[in-house]
Amino acid sequence: MIEQEFSSTLLDNAVNELSRLPGIGRKTALRLALYLLRQDTEMSTSIARAITDMRQGIRYCRRCHNISETEICPICSSPGRDETTICVVENIKDVLAFERTGLYHGLYHVLGGVISPIDGVGPDQLQIDSLVTRVMAGGINEVILATGATMEGETTNFYIFRRLADSGVKITQLARGVAVGNELEYIDEVTLGRSLSGRTLFDSPI
Amino acid sequence: MIEQEFSSTLLDNAVNELSRLPGIGRKTALRLALYLLRQDTEMSTSIARAITDMRQGIRYCRRCHNISETEICPICSSPGRDETTICVVENIKDVLAFERTGLYHGLYHVLGGVISPIDGVGPDQLQIDSLVTRVMAGGINEVILATGATMEGETTNFYIFRRLADSGVKITQLARGVAVGNELEYIDEVTLGRSLSGRTLFDSPI
């Protein structure tokens, strides 16, 4: 790294720090820094405060490992949610995606990733043991395996399925098929094949 | 704006603040925030500190309006620079670009933009008066007009040229022509025309 690239150590430092963020290279970092310099000091301080407050204030729910400001997250502690259903997802963004549908009212379990030997991620690095403990403790009727439809996601689903096989709990997975709005001609043959074998009774929209 | 989008006010707040930066939408802001959550607290605090330190510590050189940590910037106060030549540029990035060439040893004058009636930028919003004062004070041999080769840049150059016409100082502009590495067939006719009318004596590279 060049020691004094921009004739100001403060600017150098800000560019170095901003370019540590993913997807932000040195050019973008410089653009952001120069933008902040043109704005009121208030903007820089409030962005800085929001970042540190978030990092220091947010922890993970002891039960489902979703982000939370309290020991148990608002979803886990909500009396309105169905406590007998657990939706197993890869990460926090997936929780947000399900919440946006407005159709899911059960609880979650955030794995923190998927099994991927190539990236050195085995079952031990994920929150799988805690899921098994949670299910074995009883009171659960259904576990929905909802990792991504990738090779790693399917492997993870299968591994969890095996671990929970003796639990007697119903284990389901997300339907695979044609995405809403897609033209058939552009769909890969694996997806199309699974949409065929998983076909459902026609449900008249009217 | 949705009041509580991510089930955590701290995350909400960080996403809101990060998406105030140019080119960073809510999706990117969320990605950055979740990335920061996965890293050590040290990363968030050092990014935050770098931003606030920069914003609070950097001011503008009283003479050339380049960014500086001192009242007069390192370039203006350097004994090694040619004090008789001023290169007039639009913004700080242009100073950095010239410094990277390693070929310019004079001083700068940062206008802070170009004359652009459409954007409501007139000569009064730019550091043009202070340039005229600087030149009229004497001791300057050459003023290089180095704004971008845009309509607005050329207008600004012409305006400055008129303001400095009586000064007796040599006023030059950057050569317009074929960019190094470019194929002729892809060059617009205005550039090609100017590269022809501004042709120079062949200078053997060997």
GROMACS .gro file of N, CA and C in nm, chain A residues 5-11 13-14 17-18 20-24 30-48 50-58 60 66-67 69 74 92-93 96, chain B residues 5-11 13-14 17-18 20-24 30-48 50-58 60 66-67 69 74 92-93 96:
model
  312
    5GLU      N    1  -0.084   0.854  -0.024
    5GLU     CA    2  -0.129   0.861  -0.163
    5GLU      C    3  -0.197   0.993  -0.194
    6PHE      N    4  -0.269   1.047  -0.096
    6PHE     CA    5  -0.357   1.160  -0.127
    6PHE      C    6  -0.315   1.290  -0.059
    7SER      N    7  -0.190   1.303  -0.021
    7SER     CA    8  -0.135   1.423   0.041
    7SER      C    9  -0.202   1.458   0.173
    8SER      N   10  -0.288   1.368   0.222
    8SER     CA   11  -0.348   1.390   0.354
    8SER      C   12  -0.361   1.254   0.421
    9THR      N   13  -0.297   1.237   0.537
    9THR     CA   14  -0.304   1.107   0.605
    9THR      C   15  -0.446   1.076   0.646
   10LEU      N   16  -0.523   1.181   0.679
   10LEU     CA   17  -0.662   1.158   0.722
   10LEU      C   18  -0.744   1.100   0.607
   11LEU      N   19  -0.724   1.156   0.487
   11LEU     CA   20  -0.797   1.105   0.371
   11LEU      C   21  -0.747   0.965   0.336
   13ASN      N   22  -0.629   0.747   0.529
   13ASN     CA   23  -0.680   0.656   0.630
   13ASN      C   24  -0.827   0.622   0.605
   14ALA      N   25  -0.906   0.725   0.573
   14ALA     CA   26  -1.047   0.703   0.547
   14ALA      C   27  -1.066   0.613   0.424
   17GLU      N   28  -0.976   0.255   0.516
   17GLU     CA   29  -1.077   0.190   0.600
   17GLU      C   30  -1.203   0.158   0.519
   18LEU      N   31  -1.249   0.253   0.437
   18LEU     CA   32  -1.372   0.230   0.360
   18LEU      C   33  -1.353   0.117   0.260
   20ARG      N   34  -1.205  -0.149   0.304
   20ARG     CA   35  -1.212  -0.282   0.368
   20ARG      C   36  -1.350  -0.342   0.352
   21LEU      N   37  -1.449  -0.259   0.320
   21LEU     CA   38  -1.586  -0.310   0.304
   21LEU      C   39  -1.597  -0.390   0.174
   22PRO      N   40  -1.681  -0.493   0.174
   22PRO     CA   41  -1.689  -0.579   0.055
   22PRO      C   42  -1.750  -0.504  -0.062
   23GLY      N   43  -1.691  -0.520  -0.179
   23GLY     CA   44  -1.745  -0.458  -0.300
   23GLY      C   45  -1.705  -0.311  -0.314
   24ILE      N   46  -1.627  -0.260  -0.218
   24ILE     CA   47  -1.584  -0.121  -0.225
   24ILE      C   48  -1.433  -0.116  -0.248
   30LEU      N   49  -1.254   0.638  -0.237
   30LEU     CA   50  -1.214   0.778  -0.253
   30LEU      C   51  -1.335   0.865  -0.286
   31ARG      N   52  -1.422   0.812  -0.373
   31ARG     CA   53  -1.542   0.887  -0.409
   31ARG      C   54  -1.630   0.912  -0.287
   32LEU      N   55  -1.647   0.807  -0.203
   32LEU     CA   56  -1.728   0.822  -0.083
   32LEU      C   57  -1.665   0.924   0.012
   33ALA      N   58  -1.532   0.914   0.029
   33ALA     CA   59  -1.464   1.003   0.122
   33ALA      C   60  -1.477   1.149   0.075
   34LEU      N   61  -1.457   1.173  -0.054
   34LEU     CA   62  -1.467   1.310  -0.105
   34LEU      C   63  -1.610   1.361  -0.094
   35TYR      N   64  -1.707   1.270  -0.110
   35TYR     CA   65  -1.847   1.309  -0.093
   35TYR      C   66  -1.872   1.352   0.052
   36LEU      N   67  -1.822   1.272   0.146
   36LEU     CA   68  -1.840   1.306   0.288
   36LEU      C   69  -1.777   1.441   0.320
   37LEU      N   70  -1.662   1.469   0.257
   37LEU     CA   71  -1.595   1.596   0.282
   37LEU      C   72  -1.680   1.715   0.235
   38ARG      N   73  -1.759   1.692   0.130
   38ARG     CA   74  -1.842   1.801   0.079
   38ARG      C   75  -1.969   1.822   0.163
   39GLN      N   76  -2.006   1.720   0.244
   39GLN     CA   77  -2.128   1.731   0.324
   39GLN      C   78  -2.099   1.788   0.463
   40ASP      N   79  -2.207   1.818   0.535
   40ASP     CA   80  -2.192   1.864   0.673
   40ASP      C   81  -2.122   1.758   0.758
   41THR      N   82  -2.055   1.802   0.864
   41THR     CA   83  -1.991   1.710   0.957
   41THR      C   84  -2.093   1.614   1.016
   42GLU      N   85  -2.215   1.663   1.034
   42GLU     CA   86  -2.324   1.583   1.092
   42GLU      C   87  -2.338   1.449   1.021
   43MET      N   88  -2.326   1.449   0.887
   43MET     CA   89  -2.347   1.327   0.811
   43MET      C   90  -2.242   1.222   0.847
   44SER      N   91  -2.115   1.263   0.848
   44SER     CA   92  -2.009   1.168   0.883
   44SER      C   93  -2.027   1.114   1.023
   45THR      N   94  -2.057   1.204   1.118
   45THR     CA   95  -2.068   1.156   1.256
   45THR      C   96  -2.189   1.064   1.271
   46SER      N   97  -2.299   1.092   1.201
   46SER     CA   98  -2.416   1.007   1.225
   46SER      C   99  -2.399   0.872   1.156
   47ILE      N  100  -2.330   0.868   1.042
   47ILE     CA  101  -2.301   0.738   0.981
   47ILE      C  102  -2.209   0.658   1.074
   48ALA      N  103  -2.105   0.726   1.123
   48ALA     CA  104  -2.009   0.659   1.210
   48ALA      C  105  -2.077   0.604   1.336
   50ALA      N  106  -2.396   0.529   1.376
   50ALA     CA  107  -2.488   0.420   1.343
   50ALA      C  108  -2.414   0.287   1.329
   51ILE      N  109  -2.295   0.293   1.267
   51ILE     CA  110  -2.217   0.170   1.248
   51ILE      C  111  -2.171   0.113   1.382
   52THR      N  112  -2.112   0.199   1.465
   52THR     CA  113  -2.058   0.148   1.592
   52THR      C  114  -2.171   0.104   1.685
   53ASP      N  115  -2.279   0.183   1.689
   53ASP     CA  116  -2.392   0.145   1.775
   53ASP      C  117  -2.446   0.008   1.734
   54MET      N  118  -2.460  -0.011   1.603
   54MET     CA  119  -2.513  -0.138   1.554
   54MET      C  120  -2.420  -0.252   1.594
   55ARG      N  121  -2.290  -0.234   1.566
   55ARG     CA  122  -2.198  -0.344   1.592
   55ARG      C  123  -2.191  -0.378   1.740
   56GLN      N  124  -2.200  -0.273   1.824
   56GLN     CA  125  -2.188  -0.299   1.968
   56GLN      C  126  -2.319  -0.345   2.028
   57GLY      N  127  -2.431  -0.302   1.968
   57GLY     CA  128  -2.560  -0.331   2.029
   57GLY      C  129  -2.626  -0.460   1.983
   58ILE      N  130  -2.590  -0.506   1.865
   58ILE     CA  131  -2.659  -0.624   1.813
   58ILE      C  132  -2.586  -0.752   1.852
   60TYR      N  133  -2.675  -1.203   1.893
   60TYR     CA  134  -2.753  -1.306   1.826
   60TYR      C  135  -2.847  -1.373   1.925
   66ASN      N  136  -3.085  -1.562   1.510
   66ASN     CA  137  -3.114  -1.443   1.430
   66ASN      C  138  -3.054  -1.323   1.504
   67ILE      N  139  -3.032  -1.211   1.433
   67ILE     CA  140  -2.982  -1.094   1.504
   67ILE      C  141  -3.089  -1.042   1.598
   69GLU      N  142  -3.146  -0.748   1.958
   69GLU     CA  143  -3.088  -0.654   2.052
   69GLU      C  144  -3.106  -0.706   2.194
   74PRO      N  145  -3.712  -1.075   1.898
   74PRO     CA  146  -3.856  -1.043   1.899
   74PRO      C  147  -3.942  -1.153   1.837
   92ILE      N  148  -2.932  -1.444   0.801
   92ILE     CA  149  -3.027  -1.342   0.847
   92ILE      C  150  -3.109  -1.284   0.732
   93LYS      N  151  -3.045  -1.269   0.614
   93LYS     CA  152  -3.117  -1.215   0.499
   93LYS      C  153  -3.235  -1.303   0.462
   96LEU      N  154  -3.524  -1.219   0.675
   96LEU     CA  155  -3.588  -1.097   0.625
   96LEU      C  156  -3.675  -1.127   0.503
  211GLU      N  157  -3.794  -0.205   0.960
  211GLU     CA  158  -3.790  -0.299   0.848
  211GLU      C  159  -3.720  -0.429   0.886
  212PHE      N  160  -3.618  -0.423   0.970
  212PHE     CA  161  -3.533  -0.540   0.991
  212PHE      C  162  -3.541  -0.597   1.132
  213SER      N  163  -3.647  -0.570   1.203
  213SER     CA  164  -3.669  -0.624   1.338
  213SER      C  165  -3.563  -0.579   1.437
  214SER      N  166  -3.475  -0.488   1.396
  214SER     CA  167  -3.378  -0.432   1.490
  214SER      C  168  -3.361  -0.285   1.453
  215THR      N  169  -3.392  -0.196   1.547
  215THR     CA  170  -3.377  -0.053   1.519
  215THR      C  171  -3.233  -0.018   1.489
  216LEU      N  172  -3.139  -0.087   1.553
  216LEU     CA  173  -2.998  -0.057   1.531
  216LEU      C  174  -2.958  -0.089   1.388
  217LEU      N  175  -3.006  -0.204   1.339
  217LEU     CA  176  -2.976  -0.242   1.200
  217LEU      C  177  -3.047  -0.147   1.104
  219ASN      N  178  -3.126   0.155   1.150
  219ASN     CA  179  -3.058   0.282   1.154
  219ASN      C  180  -2.928   0.279   1.073
  220ALA      N  181  -2.851   0.171   1.089
  220ALA     CA  182  -2.726   0.159   1.015
  220ALA      C  183  -2.753   0.153   0.865
  223GLU      N  184  -2.848   0.499   0.742
  223GLU     CA  185  -2.734   0.590   0.736
  223GLU      C  186  -2.642   0.554   0.620
  224LEU      N  187  -2.612   0.426   0.604
  224LEU     CA  188  -2.520   0.386   0.497
  224LEU      C  189  -2.578   0.416   0.360
  226ARG      N  190  -2.733   0.667   0.274
  226ARG     CA  191  -2.722   0.810   0.240
  226ARG      C  192  -2.600   0.834   0.151
  227LEU      N  193  -2.507   0.738   0.150
  227LEU     CA  194  -2.387   0.755   0.067
  227LEU      C  195  -2.421   0.738  -0.079
  228PRO      N  196  -2.353   0.812  -0.168
  228PRO     CA  197  -2.387   0.808  -0.310
  228PRO      C  198  -2.354   0.671  -0.370
  229GLY      N  199  -2.447   0.619  -0.449
  229GLY     CA  200  -2.423   0.490  -0.516
  229GLY      C  201  -2.450   0.371  -0.427
  230ILE      N  202  -2.492   0.396  -0.302
  230ILE     CA  203  -2.521   0.286  -0.210
  230ILE      C  204  -2.671   0.284  -0.183
  236LEU      N  205  -2.760  -0.286   0.335
  236LEU     CA  206  -2.789  -0.403   0.420
  236LEU      C  207  -2.675  -0.503   0.413
  237ARG      N  208  -2.623  -0.524   0.291
  237ARG     CA  209  -2.511  -0.618   0.275
  237ARG      C  210  -2.390  -0.570   0.355
  238LEU      N  211  -2.360  -0.439   0.348
  238LEU     CA  212  -2.247  -0.385   0.423
  238LEU      C  213  -2.270  -0.401   0.573
  239ALA      N  214  -2.392  -0.370   0.619
  239ALA     CA  215  -2.422  -0.377   0.762
  239ALA      C  216  -2.407  -0.521   0.812
  240LEU      N  217  -2.462  -0.617   0.736
  240LEU     CA  218  -2.452  -0.757   0.780
  240LEU      C  219  -2.307  -0.804   0.777
  241TYR      N  220  -2.229  -0.751   0.682
  241TYR     CA  221  -2.087  -0.786   0.677
  241TYR      C  222  -2.017  -0.735   0.803
  242LEU      N  223  -2.046  -0.610   0.839
  242LEU     CA  224  -1.985  -0.552   0.959
  242LEU      C  225  -2.022  -0.633   1.083
  243LEU      N  226  -2.146  -0.683   1.086
  243LEU     CA  227  -2.191  -0.762   1.201
  243LEU      C  228  -2.112  -0.892   1.214
  244ARG      N  229  -2.067  -0.946   1.100
  244ARG     CA  230  -1.991  -1.071   1.105
  244ARG      C  231  -1.845  -1.049   1.143
  245GLN      N  232  -1.796  -0.924   1.129
  245GLN     CA  233  -1.656  -0.897   1.160
  245GLN      C  234  -1.640  -0.854   1.307
  246ASP      N  235  -1.511  -0.845   1.347
  246ASP     CA  236  -1.481  -0.796   1.482
  246ASP      C  237  -1.535  -0.654   1.500
  247THR      N  238  -1.564  -0.619   1.626
  247THR     CA  239  -1.608  -0.483   1.657
  247THR      C  240  -1.503  -0.381   1.613
  248GLU      N  241  -1.377  -0.423   1.620
  248GLU     CA  242  -1.265  -0.334   1.584
  248GLU      C  243  -1.286  -0.273   1.446
  249MET      N  244  -1.336  -0.353   1.351
  249MET     CA  245  -1.350  -0.304   1.213
  249MET      C  246  -1.450  -0.189   1.207
  250SER      N  247  -1.566  -0.208   1.271
  250SER     CA  248  -1.667  -0.102   1.269
  250SER      C  249  -1.615   0.024   1.335
  251THR      N  250  -1.549   0.009   1.451
  251THR     CA  251  -1.503   0.129   1.520
  251THR      C  252  -1.394   0.199   1.441
  252SER      N  253  -1.305   0.123   1.374
  252SER     CA  254  -1.196   0.192   1.306
  252SER      C  255  -1.246   0.259   1.179
  253ILE      N  256  -1.345   0.200   1.111
  253ILE     CA  257  -1.404   0.268   0.995
  253ILE      C  258  -1.473   0.397   1.043
  254ALA      N  259  -1.551   0.384   1.150
  254ALA     CA  260  -1.624   0.500   1.202
  254ALA      C  261  -1.528   0.611   1.242
  256ALA      N  262  -1.219   0.662   1.134
  256ALA     CA  263  -1.152   0.719   1.016
  256ALA      C  264  -1.241   0.823   0.948
  257ILE      N  265  -1.372   0.793   0.941
  257ILE     CA  266  -1.464   0.886   0.874
  257ILE      C  267  -1.474   1.017   0.952
  258THR      N  268  -1.498   1.006   1.083
  258THR     CA  269  -1.517   1.128   1.162
  258THR      C  270  -1.387   1.208   1.172
  259ASP      N  271  -1.275   1.137   1.191
  259ASP     CA  272  -1.146   1.208   1.198
  259ASP      C  273  -1.121   1.285   1.070
  260MET      N  274  -1.147   1.218   0.957
  260MET     CA  275  -1.124   1.284   0.829
  260MET      C  276  -1.211   1.409   0.816
  261ARG      N  277  -1.341   1.390   0.844
  261ARG     CA  278  -1.433   1.502   0.824
  261ARG      C  279  -1.401   1.620   0.914
  262GLN      N  280  -1.358   1.586   1.038
  262GLN     CA  281  -1.330   1.694   1.132
  262GLN      C  282  -1.192   1.755   1.110
  263GLY      N  283  -1.098   1.674   1.058
  263GLY     CA  284  -0.960   1.721   1.050
  263GLY      C  285  -0.924   1.790   0.919
  264ILE      N  286  -0.997   1.756   0.812
  264ILE     CA  287  -0.958   1.811   0.682
  264ILE      C  288  -1.028   1.943   0.655
  266TYR      N  289  -0.975   2.316   0.383
  266TYR     CA  290  -0.930   2.348   0.249
  266TYR      C  291  -0.819   2.452   0.256
  272ASN      N  292  -0.730   2.326  -0.235
  272ASN     CA  293  -0.713   2.181  -0.230
  272ASN      C  294  -0.738   2.137  -0.085
  273ILE      N  295  -0.769   2.008  -0.064
  273ILE     CA  296  -0.785   1.964   0.074
  273ILE      C  297  -0.651   1.970   0.146
  275GLU      N  298  -0.462   1.948   0.574
  275GLU     CA  299  -0.481   1.937   0.718
  275GLU      C  300  -0.429   2.063   0.787
  280PRO      N  301   0.025   2.113   0.170
  280PRO     CA  302   0.165   2.072   0.149
  280PRO      C  303   0.218   2.113   0.012
  298ILE      N  304  -1.066   1.819  -0.647
  298ILE     CA  305  -0.953   1.756  -0.579
  298ILE      C  306  -0.903   1.632  -0.651
  299LYS      N  307  -0.996   1.557  -0.713
  299LYS     CA  308  -0.956   1.436  -0.785
  299LYS      C  309  -0.862   1.471  -0.900
  302LEU      N  310  -0.518   1.504  -0.772
  302LEU     CA  311  -0.461   1.371  -0.752
  302LEU      C  312  -0.415   1.312  -0.886
   0.00000   0.00000   0.00000
